[in-house]
Short mmCIF file of C-alpha atoms in Angstrom, two decimals:
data_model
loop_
_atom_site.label_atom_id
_atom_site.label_comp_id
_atom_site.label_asym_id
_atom_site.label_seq_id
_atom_site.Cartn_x
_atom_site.Cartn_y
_atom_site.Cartn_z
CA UNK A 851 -16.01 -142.00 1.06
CA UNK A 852 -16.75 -145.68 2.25
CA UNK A 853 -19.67 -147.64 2.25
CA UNK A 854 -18.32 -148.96 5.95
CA UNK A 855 -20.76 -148.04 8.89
CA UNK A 856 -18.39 -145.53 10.94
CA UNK A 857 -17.96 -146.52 14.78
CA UNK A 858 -18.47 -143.47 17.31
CA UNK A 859 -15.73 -143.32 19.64
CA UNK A 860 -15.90 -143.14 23.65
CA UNK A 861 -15.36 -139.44 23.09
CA UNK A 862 -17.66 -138.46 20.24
CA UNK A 863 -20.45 -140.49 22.34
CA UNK A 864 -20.09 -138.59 25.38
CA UNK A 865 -19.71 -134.72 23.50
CA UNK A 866 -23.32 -136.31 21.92
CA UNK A 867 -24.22 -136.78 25.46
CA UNK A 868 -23.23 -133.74 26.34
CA UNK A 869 -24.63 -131.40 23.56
CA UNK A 870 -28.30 -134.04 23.89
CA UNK A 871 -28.11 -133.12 27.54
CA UNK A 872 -28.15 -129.14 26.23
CA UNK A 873 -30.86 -129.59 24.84
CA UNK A 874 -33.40 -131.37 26.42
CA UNK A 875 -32.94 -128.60 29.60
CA UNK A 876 -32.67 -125.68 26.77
CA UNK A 877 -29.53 -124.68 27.99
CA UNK A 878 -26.45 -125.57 30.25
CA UNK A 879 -27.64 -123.56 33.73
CA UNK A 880 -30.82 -125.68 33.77
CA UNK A 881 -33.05 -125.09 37.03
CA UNK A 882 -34.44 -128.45 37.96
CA UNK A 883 -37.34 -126.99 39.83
CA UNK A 884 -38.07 -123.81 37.48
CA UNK A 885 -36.95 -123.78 34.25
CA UNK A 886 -36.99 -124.41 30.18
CA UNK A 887 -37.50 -127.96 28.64
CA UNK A 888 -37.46 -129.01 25.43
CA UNK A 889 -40.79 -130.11 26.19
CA UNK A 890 -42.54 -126.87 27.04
CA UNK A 891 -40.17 -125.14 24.37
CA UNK A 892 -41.28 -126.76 21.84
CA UNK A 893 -44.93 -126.54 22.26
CA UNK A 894 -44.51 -123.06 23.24
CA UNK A 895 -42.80 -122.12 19.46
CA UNK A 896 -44.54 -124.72 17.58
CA UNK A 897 -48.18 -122.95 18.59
CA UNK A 898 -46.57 -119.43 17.70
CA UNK A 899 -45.83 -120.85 14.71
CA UNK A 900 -49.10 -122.18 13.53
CA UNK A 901 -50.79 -119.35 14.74
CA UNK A 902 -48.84 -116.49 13.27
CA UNK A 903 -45.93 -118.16 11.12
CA UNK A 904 -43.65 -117.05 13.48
CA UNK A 905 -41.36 -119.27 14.63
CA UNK A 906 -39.02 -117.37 17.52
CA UNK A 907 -36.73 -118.57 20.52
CA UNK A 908 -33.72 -116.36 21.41
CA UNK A 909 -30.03 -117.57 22.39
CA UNK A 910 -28.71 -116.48 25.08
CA UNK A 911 -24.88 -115.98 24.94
CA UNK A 912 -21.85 -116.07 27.76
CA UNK A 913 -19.52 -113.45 28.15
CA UNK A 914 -16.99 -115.12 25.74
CA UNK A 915 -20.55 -114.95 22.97
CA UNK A 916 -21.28 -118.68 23.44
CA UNK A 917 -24.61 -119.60 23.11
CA UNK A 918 -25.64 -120.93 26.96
CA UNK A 919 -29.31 -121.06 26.43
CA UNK A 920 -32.43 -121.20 24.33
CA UNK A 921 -36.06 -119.63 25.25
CA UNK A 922 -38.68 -118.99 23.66
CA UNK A 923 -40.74 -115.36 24.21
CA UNK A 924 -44.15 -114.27 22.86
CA UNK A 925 -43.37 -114.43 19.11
CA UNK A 926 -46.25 -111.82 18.88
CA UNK A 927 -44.33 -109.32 19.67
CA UNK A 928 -41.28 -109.43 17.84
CA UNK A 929 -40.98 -107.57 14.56
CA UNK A 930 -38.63 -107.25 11.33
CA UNK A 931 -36.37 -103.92 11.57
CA UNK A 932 -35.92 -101.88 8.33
CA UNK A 933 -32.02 -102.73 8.45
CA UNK A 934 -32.42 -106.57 7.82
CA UNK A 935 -32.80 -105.57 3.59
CA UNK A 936 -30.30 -103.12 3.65
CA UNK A 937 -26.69 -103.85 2.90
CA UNK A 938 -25.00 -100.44 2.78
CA UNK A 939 -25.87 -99.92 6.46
CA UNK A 940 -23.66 -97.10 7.39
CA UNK A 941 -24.88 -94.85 3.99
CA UNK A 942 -28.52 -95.52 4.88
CA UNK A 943 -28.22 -94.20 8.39
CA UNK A 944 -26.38 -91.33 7.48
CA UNK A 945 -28.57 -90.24 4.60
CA UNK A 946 -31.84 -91.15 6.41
CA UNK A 947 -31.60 -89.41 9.93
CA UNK A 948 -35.31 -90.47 10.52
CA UNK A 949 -34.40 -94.31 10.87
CA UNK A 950 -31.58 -92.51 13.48
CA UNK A 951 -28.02 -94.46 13.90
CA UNK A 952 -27.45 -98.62 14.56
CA UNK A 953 -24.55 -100.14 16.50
CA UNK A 954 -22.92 -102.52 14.24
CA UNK A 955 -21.68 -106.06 15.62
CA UNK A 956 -19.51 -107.91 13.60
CA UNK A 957 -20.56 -106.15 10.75
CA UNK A 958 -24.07 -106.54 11.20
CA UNK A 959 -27.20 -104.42 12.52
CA UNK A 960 -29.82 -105.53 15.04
CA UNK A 961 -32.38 -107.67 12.42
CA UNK A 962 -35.13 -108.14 15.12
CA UNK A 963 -36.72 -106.15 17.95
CA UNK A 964 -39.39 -106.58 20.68
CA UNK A 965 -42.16 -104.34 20.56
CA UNK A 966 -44.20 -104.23 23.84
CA UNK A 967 -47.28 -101.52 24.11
CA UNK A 968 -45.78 -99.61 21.21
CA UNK A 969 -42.05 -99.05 22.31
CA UNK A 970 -39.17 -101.09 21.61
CA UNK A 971 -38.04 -102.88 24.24
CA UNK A 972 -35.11 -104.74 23.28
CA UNK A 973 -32.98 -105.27 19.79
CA UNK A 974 -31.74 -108.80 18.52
CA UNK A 975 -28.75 -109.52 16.24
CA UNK A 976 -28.83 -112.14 13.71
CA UNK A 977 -26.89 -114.66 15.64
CA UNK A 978 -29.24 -113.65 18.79
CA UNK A 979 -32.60 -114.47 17.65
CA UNK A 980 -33.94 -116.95 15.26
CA UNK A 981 -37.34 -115.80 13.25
CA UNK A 982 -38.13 -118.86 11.07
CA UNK A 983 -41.10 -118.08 8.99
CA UNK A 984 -42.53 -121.43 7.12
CA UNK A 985 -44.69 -119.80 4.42
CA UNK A 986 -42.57 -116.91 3.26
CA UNK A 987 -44.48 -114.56 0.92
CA UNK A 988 -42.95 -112.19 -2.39
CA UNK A 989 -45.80 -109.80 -2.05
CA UNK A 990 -44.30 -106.45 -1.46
CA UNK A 991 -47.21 -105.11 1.08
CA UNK A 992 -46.28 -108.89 3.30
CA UNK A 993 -43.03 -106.63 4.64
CA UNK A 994 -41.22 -109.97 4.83
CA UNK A 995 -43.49 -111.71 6.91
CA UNK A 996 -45.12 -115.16 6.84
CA UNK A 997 -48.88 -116.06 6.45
CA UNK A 998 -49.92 -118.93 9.08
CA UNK A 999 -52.36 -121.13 7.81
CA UNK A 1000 -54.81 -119.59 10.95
CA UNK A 1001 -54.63 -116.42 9.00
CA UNK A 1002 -56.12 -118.38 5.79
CA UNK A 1003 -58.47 -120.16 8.08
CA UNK A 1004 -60.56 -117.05 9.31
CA UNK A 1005 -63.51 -117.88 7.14
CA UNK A 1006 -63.37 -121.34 8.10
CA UNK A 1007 -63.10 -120.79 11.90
CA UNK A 1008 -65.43 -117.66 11.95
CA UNK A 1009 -68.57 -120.79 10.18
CA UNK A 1010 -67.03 -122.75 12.93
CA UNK A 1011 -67.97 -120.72 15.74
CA UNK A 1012 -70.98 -119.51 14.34
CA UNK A 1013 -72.51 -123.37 13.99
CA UNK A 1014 -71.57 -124.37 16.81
CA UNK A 1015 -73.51 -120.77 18.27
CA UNK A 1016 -76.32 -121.75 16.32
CA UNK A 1017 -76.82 -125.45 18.11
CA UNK A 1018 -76.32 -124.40 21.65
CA UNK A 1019 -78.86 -121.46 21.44
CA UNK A 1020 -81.26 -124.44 20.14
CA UNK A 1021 -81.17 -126.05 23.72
CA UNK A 1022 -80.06 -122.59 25.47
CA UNK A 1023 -81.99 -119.70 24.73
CA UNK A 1024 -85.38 -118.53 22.41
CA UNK A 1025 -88.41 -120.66 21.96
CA UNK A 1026 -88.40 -123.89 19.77
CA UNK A 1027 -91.68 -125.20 19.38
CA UNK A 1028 -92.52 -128.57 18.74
CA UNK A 1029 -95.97 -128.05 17.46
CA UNK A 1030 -98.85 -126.01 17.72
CA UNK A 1031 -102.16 -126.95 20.21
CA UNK A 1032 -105.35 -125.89 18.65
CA UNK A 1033 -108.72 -126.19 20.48
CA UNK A 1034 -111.91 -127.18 19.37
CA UNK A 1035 -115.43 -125.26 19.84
CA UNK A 1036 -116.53 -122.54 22.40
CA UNK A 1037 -114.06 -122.57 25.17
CA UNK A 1038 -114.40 -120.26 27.83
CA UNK A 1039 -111.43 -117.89 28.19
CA UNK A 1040 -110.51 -118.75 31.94
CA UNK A 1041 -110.59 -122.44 30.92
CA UNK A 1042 -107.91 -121.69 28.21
CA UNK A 1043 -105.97 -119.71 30.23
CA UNK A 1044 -106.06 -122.33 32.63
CA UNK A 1045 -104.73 -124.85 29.91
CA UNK A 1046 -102.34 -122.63 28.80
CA UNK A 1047 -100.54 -122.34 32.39
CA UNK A 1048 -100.74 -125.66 33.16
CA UNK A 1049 -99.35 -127.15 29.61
CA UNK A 1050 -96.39 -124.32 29.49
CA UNK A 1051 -95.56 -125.25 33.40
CA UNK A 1052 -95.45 -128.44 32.82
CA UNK A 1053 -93.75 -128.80 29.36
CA UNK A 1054 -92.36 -125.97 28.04
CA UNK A 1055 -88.67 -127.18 29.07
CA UNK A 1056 -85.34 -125.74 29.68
CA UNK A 1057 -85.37 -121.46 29.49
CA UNK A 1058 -88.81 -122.23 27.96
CA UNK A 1059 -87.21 -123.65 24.51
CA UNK A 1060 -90.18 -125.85 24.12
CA UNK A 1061 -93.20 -123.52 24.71
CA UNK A 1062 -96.05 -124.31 22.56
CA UNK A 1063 -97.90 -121.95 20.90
CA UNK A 1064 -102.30 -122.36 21.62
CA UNK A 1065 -105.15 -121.47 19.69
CA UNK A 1066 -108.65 -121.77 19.69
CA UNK A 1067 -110.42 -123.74 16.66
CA UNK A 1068 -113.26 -125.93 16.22
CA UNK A 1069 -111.62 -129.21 17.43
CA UNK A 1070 -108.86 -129.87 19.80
CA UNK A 1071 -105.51 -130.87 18.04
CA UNK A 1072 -101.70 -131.26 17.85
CA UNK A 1073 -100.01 -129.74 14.37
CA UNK A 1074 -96.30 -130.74 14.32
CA UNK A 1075 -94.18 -127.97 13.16
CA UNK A 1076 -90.79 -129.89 13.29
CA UNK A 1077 -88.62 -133.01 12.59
CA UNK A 1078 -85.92 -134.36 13.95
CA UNK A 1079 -82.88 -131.75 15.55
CA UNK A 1080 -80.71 -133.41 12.60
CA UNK A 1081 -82.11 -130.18 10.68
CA UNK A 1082 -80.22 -127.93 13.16
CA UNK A 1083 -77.37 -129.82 13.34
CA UNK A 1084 -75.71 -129.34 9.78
CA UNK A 1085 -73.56 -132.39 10.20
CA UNK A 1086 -72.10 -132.11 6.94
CA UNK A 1087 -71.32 -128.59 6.74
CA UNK A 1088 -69.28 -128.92 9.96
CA UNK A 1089 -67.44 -132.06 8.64
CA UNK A 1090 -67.03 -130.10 5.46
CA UNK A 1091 -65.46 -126.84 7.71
CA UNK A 1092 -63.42 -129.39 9.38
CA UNK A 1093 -61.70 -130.89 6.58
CA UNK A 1094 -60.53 -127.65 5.16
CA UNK A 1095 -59.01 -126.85 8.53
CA UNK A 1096 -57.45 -130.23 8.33
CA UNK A 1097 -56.13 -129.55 5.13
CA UNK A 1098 -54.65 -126.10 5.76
CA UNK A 1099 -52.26 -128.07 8.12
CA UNK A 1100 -51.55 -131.04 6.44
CA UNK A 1101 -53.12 -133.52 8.73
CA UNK A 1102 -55.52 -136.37 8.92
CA UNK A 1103 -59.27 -135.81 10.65
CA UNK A 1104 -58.59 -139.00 12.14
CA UNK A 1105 -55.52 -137.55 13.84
CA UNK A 1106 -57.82 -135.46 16.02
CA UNK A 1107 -60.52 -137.82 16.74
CA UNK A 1108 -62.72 -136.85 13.57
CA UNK A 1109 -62.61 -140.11 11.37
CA UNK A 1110 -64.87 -139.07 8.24
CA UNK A 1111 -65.37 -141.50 5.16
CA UNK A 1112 -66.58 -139.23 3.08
CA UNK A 1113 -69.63 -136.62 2.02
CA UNK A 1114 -71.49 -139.23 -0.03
CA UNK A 1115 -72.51 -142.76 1.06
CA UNK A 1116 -69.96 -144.05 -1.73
CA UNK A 1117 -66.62 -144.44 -0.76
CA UNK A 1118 -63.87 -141.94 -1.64
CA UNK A 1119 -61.12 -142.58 -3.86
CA UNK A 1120 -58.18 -143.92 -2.21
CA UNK A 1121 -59.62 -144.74 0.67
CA UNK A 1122 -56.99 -147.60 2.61
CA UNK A 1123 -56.90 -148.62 6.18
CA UNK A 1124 -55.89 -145.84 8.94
CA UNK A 1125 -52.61 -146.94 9.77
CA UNK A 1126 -51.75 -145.89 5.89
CA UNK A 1127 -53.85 -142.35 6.44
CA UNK A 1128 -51.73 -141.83 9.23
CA UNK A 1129 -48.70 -142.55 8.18
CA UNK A 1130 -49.89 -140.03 4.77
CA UNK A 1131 -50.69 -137.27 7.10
CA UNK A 1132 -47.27 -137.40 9.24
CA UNK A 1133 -45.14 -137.39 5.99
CA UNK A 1134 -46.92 -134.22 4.61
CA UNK A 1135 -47.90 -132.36 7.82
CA UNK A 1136 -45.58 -133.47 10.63
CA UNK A 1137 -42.36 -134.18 8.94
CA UNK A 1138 -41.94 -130.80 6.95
CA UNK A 1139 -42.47 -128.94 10.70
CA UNK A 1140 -40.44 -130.85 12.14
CA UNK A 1141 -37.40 -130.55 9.59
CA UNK A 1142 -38.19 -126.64 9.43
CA UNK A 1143 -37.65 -126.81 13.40
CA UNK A 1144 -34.46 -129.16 12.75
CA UNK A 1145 -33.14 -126.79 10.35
CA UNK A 1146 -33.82 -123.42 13.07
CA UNK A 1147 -32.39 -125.57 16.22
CA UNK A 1148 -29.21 -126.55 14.49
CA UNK A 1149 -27.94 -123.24 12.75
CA UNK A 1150 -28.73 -121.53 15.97
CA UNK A 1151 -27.88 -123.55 18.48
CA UNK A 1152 -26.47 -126.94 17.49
CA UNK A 1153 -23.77 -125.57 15.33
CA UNK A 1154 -22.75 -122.74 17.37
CA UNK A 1155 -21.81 -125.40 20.18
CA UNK A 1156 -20.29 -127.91 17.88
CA UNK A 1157 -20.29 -128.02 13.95
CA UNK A 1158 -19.53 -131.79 13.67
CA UNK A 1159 -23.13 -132.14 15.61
CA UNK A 1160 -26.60 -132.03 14.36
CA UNK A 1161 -30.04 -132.49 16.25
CA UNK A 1162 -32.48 -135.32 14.18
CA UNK A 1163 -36.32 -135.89 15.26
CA UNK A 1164 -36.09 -139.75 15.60
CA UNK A 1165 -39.45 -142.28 16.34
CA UNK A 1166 -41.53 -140.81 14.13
CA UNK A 1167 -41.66 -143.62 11.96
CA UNK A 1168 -41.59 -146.23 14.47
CA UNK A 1169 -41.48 -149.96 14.06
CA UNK A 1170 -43.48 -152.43 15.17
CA UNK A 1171 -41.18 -155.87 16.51
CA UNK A 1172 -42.43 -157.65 13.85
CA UNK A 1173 -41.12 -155.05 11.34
CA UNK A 1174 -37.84 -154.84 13.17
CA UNK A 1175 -37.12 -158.39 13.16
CA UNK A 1176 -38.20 -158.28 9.19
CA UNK A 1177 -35.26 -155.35 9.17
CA UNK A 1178 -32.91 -157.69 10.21
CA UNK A 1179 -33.48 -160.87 8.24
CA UNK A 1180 -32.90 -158.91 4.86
CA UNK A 1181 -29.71 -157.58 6.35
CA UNK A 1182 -28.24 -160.98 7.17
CA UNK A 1183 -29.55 -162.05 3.43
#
């Protein structure tokens, strides 16, 4: 062990070339006009994961059973087999003829398969498939499967949808009177009428939302049945609904253009400028994803190419060239 920064040599750089260049095109047969990125593959597993805690790309191998390529399929659609908690593989097929017989590779039976329109359509290997799962579960009736934080957001999404119902019928559909006319004294009933058509063509507004009620009394007058549409708006519920979905993933409001201060007028506890809430939300929300998809990339992929390799996210902390230059001062001191 030395405390001596090690130099990379010509070589090393260009097999980290080499193995970067994997990467970034998902594989070594990369089509330039229709193929994988690391780009698209990433958002394509990273949404699978958030949505049902299944994180799932396979690796395709060569002939010689080196991994060429990485892609990611529908995640939805890949399940657990009954053989990945067994260990005594051949005595459990050949006492349970109902689970039928399994081709062992290298000691191992297929872990994974793809279920399409109830029939399995293809079996994975260990090596073959990764299934990363971020919020494991011990209850026995999970089967081994994750719980995304979607799946603990129903509630919250289902309020969601239904506010956000409940304000766009206000301007789209029913009636929503302002007020209520009544008129004064012995009207005739043709007159009325006559009123009536006239006010409601005139001002009774988009699919009729503001049609006024009229009725006849001994004076002529306006009664205002409503205030202001903050009553229909329930501003703070829907912050409230959003901040829980916030929280389920570890992330800032801010971060997705919803900058709240707080339920009250006072300000809350902790409260600092948003460069530090940022920088809070990326080291509990972004940084843990992003090592979990480190940690799946390199065991499946990055080691099978080279061991002495490893993929790192880098830039997420980024400096400023003010803070660089700071960097390098206390070095030199």
């Amino acid at each position: 062990y030395s405390d001596k920064e090690e130099k990379i040599t010509t070589a090393q750089m260009k097999r980290c070339d080499e193995i970067t260049e994997m990467i970034i095109n998902c594989g070594a047969n990369h089509n330039e006009w229709h193929g994988e990125t690391f780009d698209s593959f990433m958002r394509k597993t990273t949404r699978d994961s958030l949505t049902y805690d299944q994180d799932v790309f396979e690796v395709v191998e060569t002939i010689g059973g080196d991994p060429s390529e990485i892609v990611a399929p529908d995640a939805s659609s890949f399940r657990l087999t009954d053989w990945i908690n067994d260990d005594d593989y051949e005595k459990t097929q050949n006492s349970n003829p109902i689970r039928g017989t399994v081709k062992l590779i290298k000691g191992y039976p297929p872990y994974y398969c793809q279920v399409y329109q109830g029939r399995i359509i293809a079996e994975f290997y260990p090596w073959e498939l990764s299934f990363g799962i971020r919020n494991p579960q011990t209850s026995l009736y999970s089967n081994g499967y994750g719980r995304s934080e979607l799946e603990d957001l129903i509630g919250t999404v289902t309020n969601l949808l239904n506010a956000d119902s409940y304000n766009a019928n206000y301007f789209k559909v029913g009636s929503n009177p302002k007020g209520i006319i009544r008129v004064t004294g012995n009207v005739s009933t043709s007159r009325l009428e006559e009123f009536k058509g006239q006010w409601q063509t005139q001002m009774a507004g988009v699919n009729n939302a503001h049609k006024l009620p009229i009725i006849e009394a001994e004076k002529m007058d306006f009664i205002n049945t409503q205030g202001t549409n903050k009553e229909m708006e329930y501003s703070k519920y829907q912050e409230f609904l959003i901040k829980i979905g916030c929280a389920h993933y570890q992330m800032d409001p801010s971060e997705i253009g919803f900058p709240m201060s707080g339920s009250s007028d006072a300000k809350p506890m902790f409260e600092g400028n948003n460069e530090a809430r940022l920088k809070h939300s990326k080291d509990k929300g972004l940084k843990p994803l992003l090592k979990f998809k480190e940690r799946r990339l390199n065991k499946w992929f990055v080691d099978r190419i080279d061991p002495g390799y490893e993929l790192k996210f880098v830039g997420v902390d980024s400096q400023s060239a003010q803070e660089e230059l700071d960097d390098e001062i206390k070095k030199i001191t």
